[in-house]
XYZ file of C-alpha atoms in Angstrom:
716
model
C 14.152 12.980 10.192
C 12.085 10.752 12.454
C 12.537 7.047 11.732
C 9.498 4.926 12.513
C 8.698 1.273 12.908
C 5.484 -0.718 13.218
C 5.608 -4.467 13.648
C 3.083 -6.956 12.318
C 1.106 -8.992 14.803
C 3.332 -11.821 16.021
C 1.470 -14.803 17.423
C 2.658 -17.184 20.140
C 0.590 -20.346 20.123
C 0.687 -20.535 23.908
C -1.521 -19.059 26.648
C -0.809 -15.539 27.875
C 0.173 -16.707 31.364
C 2.677 -19.269 30.075
C 4.271 -16.662 27.807
C 4.642 -14.393 30.814
C 6.246 -17.198 32.792
C 8.824 -17.614 30.035
C 9.546 -13.882 30.147
C 10.254 -13.996 33.876
C 13.399 -15.967 33.195
C 14.956 -13.210 31.142
C 15.643 -10.868 34.030
C 17.501 -9.120 35.482
C 19.863 -10.131 32.659
C 19.592 -12.449 29.684
C 22.669 -14.294 28.387
C 20.975 -14.714 25.010
C 21.064 -10.931 24.550
C 24.660 -9.838 25.224
C 23.915 -6.123 24.899
C 21.393 -6.285 27.797
C 23.713 -5.929 30.784
C 21.446 -5.361 33.766
C 18.203 -3.840 35.030
C 17.115 -2.274 38.333
C 13.591 -1.774 39.630
C 12.850 1.933 40.092
C 9.252 1.693 41.298
C 6.545 -0.934 41.616
C 2.810 -0.982 42.297
C 0.397 -3.863 42.858
C -3.335 -3.658 43.366
C -4.817 -5.363 46.410
C -6.479 -8.065 44.329
C -3.279 -8.701 42.378
C -4.935 -7.953 39.045
C -2.857 -4.872 38.284
C 0.899 -4.717 38.446
C 2.906 -1.709 37.287
C 6.674 -1.807 37.436
C 9.287 0.650 36.194
C 12.840 -0.437 35.482
C 16.085 1.226 34.515
C 17.821 -0.950 31.949
C 21.527 -0.904 31.144
C 22.637 -1.616 27.578
C 26.101 -2.066 26.117
C 25.759 -0.781 22.561
C 28.105 -2.094 19.910
C 29.401 1.263 18.676
C 32.836 2.483 17.529
C 35.157 3.135 20.465
C 35.855 6.652 19.197
C 32.141 7.472 19.196
C 31.757 6.218 22.759
C 34.770 8.265 23.826
C 33.394 11.417 22.207
C 29.994 10.801 23.781
C 31.625 10.140 27.138
C 29.586 7.034 27.952
C 30.184 3.305 28.040
C 26.577 2.266 28.567
C 23.172 3.518 27.471
C 20.234 3.576 29.903
C 16.550 3.178 29.159
C 13.516 3.592 31.391
C 10.733 1.120 30.868
C 7.267 1.052 32.379
C 5.271 -2.189 32.275
C 1.557 -2.219 33.021
C 0.109 -5.690 33.468
C -3.620 -6.290 33.740
C -4.078 -9.934 34.662
C -7.842 -9.549 34.654
C -7.878 -8.469 30.997
C -4.760 -10.527 30.199
C -2.881 -7.610 28.646
C 0.545 -6.100 29.101
C 1.500 -2.639 27.838
C 5.125 -1.546 27.803
C 6.333 2.037 27.389
C 10.062 2.685 27.037
C 12.236 5.723 26.393
C 15.912 6.534 26.495
C 17.398 8.274 29.531
C 20.889 8.701 28.090
C 21.256 11.646 25.655
C 17.533 12.350 25.936
C 18.167 15.978 24.961
C 19.903 14.875 21.747
C 18.188 11.613 20.804
C 14.508 10.851 21.398
C 13.536 7.198 21.385
C 10.071 5.938 22.235
C 8.703 2.437 22.133
C 5.393 0.822 22.859
C 4.760 -2.920 23.063
C 1.508 -4.722 23.678
C 0.736 -8.326 24.615
C -2.881 -9.421 24.275
C -4.932 -12.573 23.977
C -5.583 -13.690 20.414
C -9.117 -12.577 19.452
C -10.021 -15.952 17.944
C -8.170 -18.292 20.303
C -7.895 -17.450 23.984
C -5.023 -19.909 24.375
C -2.798 -17.895 22.026
C -0.958 -14.633 22.660
C -0.400 -11.701 20.287
C 2.491 -9.244 20.370
C 2.770 -5.860 18.637
C 5.406 -3.188 18.774
C 5.846 0.376 17.541
C 8.790 2.695 17.963
C 10.277 5.979 16.815
C 13.786 7.406 16.653
C 14.473 11.131 16.345
C 18.116 12.259 16.393
C 18.202 15.992 17.067
C 21.992 16.298 17.243
C 24.901 14.084 18.198
C 28.264 15.835 17.980
C 28.126 15.803 14.184
C 27.674 12.002 14.082
C 23.904 11.985 13.527
C 24.079 9.790 10.424
C 26.452 7.330 12.114
C 24.250 7.023 15.173
C 21.193 6.434 12.995
C 22.970 3.667 11.065
C 24.078 2.006 14.317
C 20.519 2.176 15.598
C 19.153 0.673 12.377
C 21.754 -2.104 12.491
C 20.921 -3.064 16.073
C 17.226 -2.883 15.365
C 17.148 -5.100 12.301
C 19.430 -7.679 13.940
C 17.458 -7.913 17.192
C 13.839 -7.323 16.280
C 13.012 -10.980 15.606
C 15.260 -12.259 18.359
C 12.602 -11.703 21.007
C 10.335 -14.468 19.740
C 13.240 -16.912 19.479
C 14.227 -16.198 23.089
C 10.686 -16.700 24.350
C 10.486 -20.018 22.531
C 13.828 -20.987 24.111
C 12.482 -20.385 27.622
C 9.215 -22.114 26.764
C 11.196 -25.235 25.913
C 13.097 -24.818 29.157
C 9.827 -24.664 31.096
C 8.576 -27.762 29.301
C 11.746 -29.657 30.231
C 11.046 -28.748 33.853
C 7.497 -30.064 33.545
C 5.797 -26.654 33.533
C 3.281 -26.568 30.703
C 0.442 -24.678 32.385
C 0.108 -21.534 34.508
C -3.346 -20.786 35.977
C -5.125 -17.605 35.046
C -5.686 -14.842 37.544
C -8.805 -15.244 39.687
C -10.337 -12.755 42.133
C -9.275 -13.268 45.755
C -11.775 -15.099 48.014
C -14.347 -12.956 49.793
C -15.016 -15.003 52.931
C -12.526 -16.402 55.449
C -13.827 -19.872 54.695
C -12.230 -19.613 51.290
C -8.753 -18.849 52.645
C -7.572 -22.364 51.959
C -8.649 -22.231 48.387
C -6.825 -18.921 47.957
C -3.541 -20.596 48.878
C -3.950 -22.805 45.866
C -3.886 -19.763 43.658
C -0.509 -18.489 44.813
C 0.795 -19.173 41.343
C -1.198 -16.147 40.250
C 1.173 -13.541 41.719
C 3.988 -15.368 39.976
C 2.107 -14.990 36.767
C 1.711 -11.338 37.650
C 5.444 -10.874 38.132
C 6.356 -12.854 35.072
C 5.047 -10.486 32.416
C 6.700 -7.391 33.732
C 10.161 -8.779 33.635
C 9.467 -10.663 30.536
C 8.016 -7.907 28.488
C 10.972 -5.681 29.103
C 13.102 -7.813 26.926
C 10.780 -8.060 23.973
C 10.400 -4.337 24.107
C 13.971 -3.524 25.048
C 16.147 -6.307 23.750
C 18.163 -3.827 21.840
C 15.139 -2.775 19.873
C 14.724 0.406 21.864
C 17.968 2.079 20.940
C 17.744 1.012 17.366
C 14.091 1.773 16.911
C 13.752 3.431 13.514
C 10.147 2.403 13.849
C 6.637 3.612 14.113
C 5.402 6.213 16.513
C 5.149 5.132 20.124
C 1.400 4.852 20.239
C -0.654 2.162 21.926
C -1.457 -0.572 19.501
C -5.138 -1.174 20.050
C -8.057 -2.345 18.008
C -9.185 -5.616 16.595
C -6.451 -7.533 14.774
C -8.734 -8.341 11.860
C -7.532 -5.132 10.192
C -3.884 -5.837 10.975
C -1.261 -8.047 9.419
C -0.114 -11.222 11.090
C 3.570 -12.115 10.793
C 2.729 -15.671 9.729
C 0.322 -14.337 7.091
C 3.052 -12.073 5.698
C 5.474 -14.976 5.397
C 2.875 -17.286 3.835
C 1.268 -14.922 1.317
C 3.722 -12.050 0.860
C 7.129 -13.641 1.364
C 10.145 -13.101 3.595
C 10.409 -9.412 4.436
C 12.920 -7.665 6.638
C 11.545 -5.978 9.773
C 11.817 -2.568 8.150
C 10.067 -3.791 5.010
C 7.258 -5.200 7.156
C 7.027 -1.856 8.891
C 6.772 0.046 5.583
C 3.986 -2.255 4.411
C 2.026 -1.899 7.645
C 2.428 1.874 7.861
C 1.359 2.434 4.247
C -1.550 0.053 4.769
C -2.619 1.975 7.890
C -2.466 5.244 5.977
C -4.724 3.777 3.299
C -7.165 2.461 5.899
C -7.406 5.834 7.595
C -7.754 7.892 4.414
C -9.793 5.424 2.368
C -12.088 4.260 5.158
C -11.291 0.564 4.878
C -11.461 0.159 1.085
C -7.821 -0.447 0.317
C -5.864 -2.395 -2.307
C -4.792 -5.930 -1.572
C -1.621 -6.346 0.453
C 0.357 -7.855 -2.406
C -0.577 -4.881 -4.585
C 0.652 -2.408 -1.956
C 3.843 -4.427 -1.603
C 4.523 -4.249 -5.355
C 4.561 -0.445 -5.274
C 6.804 -0.440 -2.210
C 9.271 -2.757 -3.921
C 9.192 -0.607 -7.045
C 10.403 2.354 -4.972
C 12.843 0.463 -2.734
C 10.393 0.717 0.195
C 10.369 4.506 0.213
C 6.897 5.073 1.635
C 6.377 8.583 0.270
C 7.385 7.655 -3.278
C 5.405 4.404 -3.221
C 2.301 6.178 -1.902
C 2.501 8.789 -4.643
C 2.707 6.374 -7.576
C 0.157 4.018 -6.043
C -2.440 6.771 -5.597
C -1.866 7.879 -9.188
C -2.337 4.307 -10.363
C -5.503 3.771 -8.328
C -6.958 6.962 -9.776
C -6.091 5.743 -13.268
C -7.740 2.385 -12.585
C -10.938 4.032 -11.453
C -11.010 6.546 -14.280
C -10.701 3.855 -16.944
C -12.619 1.166 -15.034
C -9.716 -1.248 -15.288
C -11.061 -3.252 -12.351
C -13.942 -4.457 -14.518
C -12.059 -5.039 -17.745
C -12.037 -8.849 -17.503
C -15.771 -8.985 -16.852
C -17.052 -6.269 -19.150
C -14.715 -6.117 -22.146
C -14.555 -8.711 -24.931
C -11.458 -8.527 -27.156
C -12.173 -8.058 -30.873
C -11.943 -11.225 -32.952
C -8.939 -9.796 -34.783
C -6.964 -9.883 -31.548
C -8.038 -13.408 -30.734
C -6.967 -14.564 -34.180
C -3.766 -12.626 -34.780
C -2.311 -11.630 -31.406
C 0.331 -14.330 -30.950
C 0.347 -14.521 -27.172
C -1.272 -16.526 -24.384
C -0.869 -18.142 -20.968
C 0.948 -21.475 -20.853
C 1.276 -23.390 -17.542
C 3.948 -22.077 -15.127
C 7.718 -21.956 -14.664
C 9.805 -23.896 -12.132
C 9.173 -21.262 -9.453
C 5.404 -21.591 -9.830
C 5.028 -18.269 -11.636
C 2.365 -18.124 -14.363
C 4.040 -18.339 -17.772
C 3.007 -16.050 -20.613
C 4.235 -16.885 -24.117
C 4.498 -14.148 -26.748
C 5.553 -15.011 -30.307
C 6.422 -11.430 -31.193
C 8.354 -12.409 -34.303
C 5.223 -14.044 -35.773
C 2.933 -11.139 -34.930
C 1.913 -8.518 -37.468
C 2.171 -5.457 -35.234
C 1.602 -3.096 -38.146
C -1.523 -4.948 -39.228
C -2.917 -5.003 -35.682
C -2.347 -1.279 -35.221
C -3.904 -0.511 -38.613
C -6.904 -2.741 -37.924
C -7.522 -1.854 -34.273
C -5.583 1.238 -33.239
C -3.202 1.449 -30.304
C -5.980 1.943 -27.752
C -7.465 -1.494 -28.418
C -3.993 -3.046 -28.193
C -3.376 -1.249 -24.915
C -6.662 -2.439 -23.480
C -5.867 -6.002 -24.492
C -2.474 -5.810 -22.777
C -4.193 -4.465 -19.666
C -6.567 -7.432 -19.685
C -3.540 -9.735 -19.927
C -2.002 -8.066 -16.881
C -5.266 -8.310 -14.950
C -5.444 -12.007 -15.772
C -1.834 -12.316 -14.602
C -2.769 -10.859 -11.209
C -5.543 -13.432 -10.878
C -3.237 -16.278 -11.821
C -0.665 -15.162 -9.261
C -3.309 -15.374 -6.529
C -4.377 -18.822 -7.702
C -0.787 -20.121 -7.865
C -0.095 -18.768 -4.382
C -2.852 -21.038 -3.094
C -1.854 -24.013 -5.257
C 1.872 -24.002 -4.457
C 1.585 -22.874 -0.840
C 4.071 -20.025 -1.185
C 3.786 -16.377 -2.207
C 3.780 -15.807 -5.978
C 3.378 -12.170 -6.961
C 4.818 -12.050 -10.475
C 4.840 -13.973 -13.721
C 7.391 -15.082 -16.281
C 7.186 -13.948 -19.893
C 8.744 -15.944 -22.711
C 9.206 -13.899 -25.905
C 10.100 -15.725 -29.114
C 11.643 -13.334 -31.656
C 12.011 -15.732 -34.560
C 10.721 -13.848 -37.601
C 11.428 -10.371 -36.198
C 12.358 -8.017 -39.029
C 12.283 -4.370 -40.060
C 8.490 -4.577 -40.461
C 8.279 -4.690 -36.662
C 10.145 -1.362 -36.488
C 7.282 0.452 -38.234
C 7.125 3.818 -36.490
C 3.440 3.809 -35.351
C 3.906 0.245 -34.114
C 6.971 1.195 -32.054
C 5.065 4.213 -30.729
C 2.220 1.940 -29.595
C 4.729 -0.437 -27.971
C 6.415 2.393 -26.067
C 3.086 3.654 -24.802
C 2.062 0.191 -23.646
C 5.376 -0.208 -21.819
C 4.936 3.142 -20.087
C 1.397 2.386 -18.925
C 2.311 -1.098 -17.697
C 5.426 0.162 -15.901
C 3.383 2.804 -14.073
C 0.471 0.597 -13.037
C 1.786 -2.969 -12.763
C 5.164 -2.589 -11.028
C 7.070 -5.683 -9.932
C 4.698 -8.051 -11.730
C 7.323 -9.309 -14.177
C 9.440 -11.881 -12.417
C 11.556 -12.887 -15.408
C 11.620 -12.147 -19.149
C 13.146 -14.789 -21.420
C 13.907 -13.444 -24.896
C 14.670 -16.284 -27.299
C 16.073 -16.470 -30.818
C 16.956 -12.771 -30.959
C 17.883 -11.856 -34.583
C 20.340 -9.237 -35.765
C 17.657 -6.558 -35.923
C 16.905 -6.969 -32.211
C 19.599 -4.493 -30.978
C 17.830 -1.770 -32.972
C 14.502 -2.502 -31.276
C 16.214 -2.792 -27.890
C 17.854 0.612 -28.332
C 14.427 2.167 -28.925
C 12.640 0.372 -26.111
C 15.145 -0.007 -23.239
C 15.149 3.662 -22.101
C 11.463 3.292 -21.217
C 12.020 0.215 -19.044
C 12.772 0.561 -15.339
C 16.274 -0.457 -14.206
C 14.889 -3.098 -11.831
C 12.847 -4.581 -14.674
C 15.795 -4.627 -17.090
C 17.764 -6.762 -14.646
C 15.156 -9.499 -15.096
C 15.789 -9.813 -18.844
C 17.623 -12.875 -20.186
C 18.419 -12.676 -23.902
C 19.419 -15.679 -26.038
C 20.523 -15.494 -29.663
C 19.934 -18.351 -32.114
C 19.670 -21.699 -30.332
C 21.605 -20.629 -27.227
C 18.455 -21.146 -25.163
C 18.915 -24.923 -25.620
C 22.347 -24.962 -23.944
C 23.516 -24.663 -20.326
C 21.892 -21.769 -18.491
C 19.087 -21.820 -21.033
C 15.387 -22.519 -20.986
C 15.612 -25.760 -18.988
C 16.947 -23.844 -16.001
C 13.655 -21.985 -15.716
C 10.955 -24.146 -17.308
C 10.308 -27.870 -16.893
C 11.047 -29.916 -19.980
C 7.488 -31.247 -20.051
C 5.948 -27.831 -20.687
C 8.421 -26.320 -23.156
C 6.286 -25.314 -26.185
C 6.470 -27.457 -29.293
C 7.611 -24.561 -31.508
C 10.741 -24.381 -29.314
C 11.456 -28.097 -29.853
C 9.577 -28.994 -26.692
C 7.079 -31.738 -25.932
C 4.081 -29.604 -24.980
C 1.457 -28.457 -27.460
C 0.986 -24.704 -27.083
C -2.411 -23.128 -27.758
C -0.967 -19.686 -28.413
C -2.187 -18.340 -31.797
C 0.446 -18.476 -34.501
C -0.187 -14.892 -35.542
C 0.387 -14.157 -39.213
C -0.454 -11.200 -41.425
C -3.671 -9.340 -40.687
C -5.753 -9.104 -43.897
C -5.747 -5.582 -45.303
C -9.491 -5.831 -45.677
C -9.648 -5.413 -41.877
C -7.646 -2.183 -41.916
C -9.424 1.006 -40.887
C -8.923 4.554 -42.019
C -7.139 7.067 -39.834
C -10.451 8.821 -39.113
C -12.117 5.588 -38.044
C -9.224 4.702 -35.779
C -9.192 8.164 -34.248
C -12.905 7.997 -33.457
C -12.556 4.458 -32.111
C -9.599 5.441 -29.921
C -11.589 8.338 -28.533
C -14.524 6.063 -27.805
C -12.416 3.450 -26.055
C -10.842 5.759 -23.530
C -13.761 8.117 -23.015
C -15.958 5.332 -21.727
C -15.337 6.827 -18.308
C -17.918 9.043 -16.641
C -15.187 11.021 -14.899
C -13.573 14.294 -15.906
C -10.178 15.641 -14.858
C -9.372 19.133 -13.612
C -6.388 21.045 -12.294
C -6.660 23.352 -9.293
C -4.083 26.051 -8.678
C -3.436 28.431 -5.819
C -5.655 31.386 -6.659
C -7.331 29.543 -9.546
C -10.098 27.142 -8.426
C -11.941 24.833 -10.801
C -15.695 25.407 -11.056
C -18.590 23.752 -12.878
C -22.093 25.111 -13.447
C -25.291 23.153 -12.825
C -28.651 24.695 -13.739
C -31.604 23.603 -11.614
C -35.137 24.111 -12.919
C -37.114 22.267 -10.242
C -36.472 22.887 -6.555
C -35.797 19.812 -4.387
C -33.668 18.264 -7.086
C -30.597 16.388 -5.874
C -27.061 17.190 -7.010
C -24.775 14.203 -6.510
C -21.016 14.054 -6.885
C -18.159 11.604 -6.786
C -14.612 12.941 -6.932
C -11.065 11.837 -6.157
C -8.349 14.161 -4.919
C -5.430 12.927 -6.984
C -2.862 15.485 -5.864
C -2.718 18.080 -3.094
C -5.433 19.133 -0.626
C -8.560 20.968 -1.764
C -11.643 22.710 -0.332
C -14.995 21.747 -1.873
C -17.710 24.439 -1.940
C -21.238 24.750 -3.322
C -22.683 28.150 -4.262
C -26.058 29.332 -5.600
C -26.808 32.265 -7.877
C -30.033 33.527 -9.419
C -28.240 34.621 -12.584
C -25.940 32.708 -14.845
C -22.215 33.508 -14.789
C -20.549 34.768 -17.945
C -19.203 32.112 -20.343
C -16.103 30.645 -18.681
C -12.537 31.232 -19.718
C -11.165 27.793 -20.253
C -7.438 27.020 -20.125
C -5.921 23.640 -20.652
C -3.459 23.655 -17.777
C -3.224 19.984 -16.906
C 0.023 18.104 -17.118
C 0.477 15.903 -20.153
C -0.704 12.363 -19.610
C -0.633 9.427 -21.898
C -3.584 7.771 -20.227
C -6.097 10.590 -19.873
C -6.772 14.059 -21.211
C -5.021 16.920 -19.499
C -6.967 18.401 -16.612
C -8.901 21.618 -17.315
C -9.177 24.693 -15.128
C -12.444 26.621 -15.476
C -13.405 29.677 -13.418
C -17.031 30.824 -13.425
C -17.362 33.250 -10.528
C -16.476 36.714 -11.800
C -14.003 38.666 -9.702
C -16.494 41.559 -9.419
C -19.115 39.282 -7.892
C -19.613 39.655 -4.160
C -20.501 36.777 -1.867
C -23.885 37.453 -0.311
C -24.983 39.815 -3.076
C -24.393 38.079 -6.410
C -24.136 34.537 -5.074
C -24.406 32.682 -1.775
C -22.749 29.695 -0.134
C -25.323 26.972 0.424
C -23.109 24.526 2.317
C -20.156 24.713 4.666
C -16.761 24.151 3.005
C -15.486 20.578 2.986
C -11.715 20.047 3.282
C -10.537 17.002 1.332
C -7.060 15.509 1.658
C -4.858 14.082 -1.045
C -5.736 10.471 -1.807
C -9.340 10.717 -0.595
C -12.358 9.730 -2.655
C -15.505 11.660 -1.773
C -19.122 10.905 -2.643
C -22.044 13.058 -1.552
C -25.278 14.873 -2.373
C -27.040 18.219 -1.943
C -30.802 18.763 -1.959
C -31.512 22.036 -3.772
C -33.912 24.495 -2.130
C -34.294 26.957 -5.004
C -34.118 26.865 -8.791
C -31.280 28.748 -10.418
C -27.603 28.174 -10.977
C -25.420 26.101 -8.675
C -21.642 26.285 -8.830
C -19.493 23.391 -7.569
C -16.011 24.625 -6.719
C -12.736 22.829 -5.972
C -10.319 25.281 -4.382
C -6.653 24.958 -3.386
C -6.329 24.407 0.376
C -3.460 25.934 2.310
C -2.874 24.501 5.773
C -2.609 27.194 8.499
C 0.944 27.639 9.717
C -0.108 27.298 13.351
C -1.357 23.775 12.725
C 1.929 22.528 11.368
C 3.405 21.785 14.776
C 0.448 19.867 16.143
C -0.678 17.562 13.358
C -2.330 14.218 13.870
C -0.246 11.366 12.591
C -2.179 10.891 9.327
C -2.233 14.613 8.577
C 1.475 14.723 9.232
C 1.969 12.059 6.621
C -0.223 13.930 4.173
C 1.518 17.230 4.842
C 4.846 15.654 3.979
C 3.528 15.067 0.480
C 2.682 18.704 -0.231
C 4.436 20.038 -3.296
C 5.801 23.479 -3.951
C 4.071 23.841 -7.327
C 0.764 24.871 -5.651
C -1.100 22.562 -8.021
C -3.835 20.062 -7.226
C -5.640 17.542 -9.396
C -9.166 16.202 -9.064
C -11.184 13.673 -11.028
C -14.935 14.179 -10.708
C -18.401 13.108 -11.823
C -21.680 14.930 -11.114
C -25.314 14.134 -11.800
C -28.665 15.801 -11.119
C -31.635 13.586 -10.261
C -35.112 14.100 -8.891
C -35.473 13.803 -5.126
C -38.099 11.096 -5.502
C -35.576 8.976 -7.393
C -32.710 9.476 -4.992
C -32.314 6.464 -2.729
C -29.650 7.909 -0.488
C -30.169 9.937 2.649
C -31.635 13.402 2.075
C -29.281 15.204 4.463
C -27.428 17.910 2.545
C -23.729 17.715 1.802
C -23.270 14.142 2.853
C -19.760 13.038 2.027
C -18.567 9.483 2.133
C -14.810 8.994 1.908
C -13.724 5.759 0.291
C -10.932 4.171 -1.719
C -9.894 4.824 -5.265
C -10.113 1.319 -6.609
C -11.854 -1.985 -6.412
C -8.420 -3.620 -6.128
C -9.309 -4.422 -2.542
C -10.670 -7.122 -0.348
C -13.744 -4.956 0.220
C -14.727 -4.817 -3.436
C -17.867 -2.985 -4.481
C -20.049 -4.661 -7.043
C -20.998 -1.480 -8.865
C -19.140 1.447 -10.340
C -21.760 3.752 -8.882
C -20.875 5.562 -5.686
C -22.086 3.934 -2.517
C -22.162 5.953 0.685
C -21.834 3.669 3.648
C -20.594 6.084 6.281
C -21.894 9.588 5.751
C -20.266 12.714 7.143
C -22.399 15.837 7.268
C -20.632 19.185 7.183
C -23.625 21.227 8.278
């Protein structure tokens, strides 16, 4: 398996030329990097004006590996070839490196890039990507990979420290400025002035030597990193290392790489509309930074958010008065770590009465609004406290908990809420303090704990009786000044006291069922399953020509082909099978087939647009201007990638292909509408498809739930 790495943008707050001068001191050897033994120049080229300088070196590394492994391999040192291309005119340095030793068994590529900061020409940016592919290594493939990972993680941040060391050394010697490259004088009269610019060639030589080390200071051999591709483009769509530390926290190099690679995948497939970085990071943490697993659950969650319009819940949904009066929970200041603090007096809450009066759907929606508010508060506290805060603390008071709280429908509602929250708000609970747990609590815990993720369970602290007042209790996590008054604290708490819900507010089972249906069918989207050999099709009848069929659909799972057909006669009534997987948050997807097997393309129906291939995770919006009245069939069909393309995939497609499942099942979520052409404000080009993100959980948030096509792709 190919290991990849992609670094964030690391910023040196010094001019490009001075950074290069610091690098010059690291060659041919660097005592600060013991594994870098020596380097020899293989070839060198300089342009006449001194602006371009290309140098290739052979670098000798002493890898810290078991003696037995070195003996079996028959080598004491590992050699790398590195090519540095300096453009002093553009103030850039590109470094390409690959391993020479065992190149038929182990393939290592690395690319580094030094550029001028786009917003401050006196600062320098550094980026790095690398890949490691171990084909075979005498049966020690796993060992070699672990050694590479170890060297990589230990040395990846060492480059910046070494540069800063040599910068201080230069400053001690009185060198704080290196002139930029200037074109050589044209006339002989300017010869004297050219002698004043002799520092320029030095600046030219500096980067080459210097860059080798940042790119090769042990990071080459151990590069389980990103593909060796040039890192180009404007840094406004990239992550800065200082930004990561300030807003996302201390991450290891490999964790940074996972975040950046998943973020790049989202940018490329969602056309810029991606979730916020802290949201992506939560899903990565929930799956121990396994990119494939994190991507899968995140895409499912983003689809769920869009389907149920969760992004707008705080602005568009008002909780019923019953909840405001009897739901004994609310936000209350913050804990000692700056996390927002949510207080829930579960023992004082009439869960049975709330379920009977509102139904579990209303309770679920209220809990979702609480979680959405928690996300907002985390962002606010991150700004207030000047450090990353991505989760909140929940204090649950169980005084008053009894067998009434174990009422079966109430427990069922609780389990469903836990499942939905676990799936869509991972790593948002920083700590759960359970106070005054009564004897009946173990029964409730036995019912609930199997539905709680292992990582989440580790954050639970349970106190019986008044144990929370002793050592290791509440004061270790919450300041004395904000401990609620009902826990013998000094702070008045505005959380409702709960109490029994009047039976006059109860609703009948029929009323609750209708209300539940209404709550979660307030989405305009429908779900469908697509199988290999069984496409999903919908029928649209057009009376007036020049009408416009519009669509908005998300590919939730697998790759599909989207087609539009026209027929003068109506298909037979469809055979409808409920084939979708069971879901607690949405109805199972349907599979409907309209085109009869005896129909022939070109005789009974015709294709009015070219097929559109849509990849998993994409959201597609588009339109078709109808030319004739009749019956139009929109079809989502399973897409099988040709075998010949498997060996030459682009990087993004390669990532998508790795997610293909053997069940030959796809899922789509779609919405269609027919409007008159005079009312359609979009472009009139047929089959325009705009690919965008699933959710408004992004910095580029749309203000409307209606589809907006900003970059159209025509398939004609």
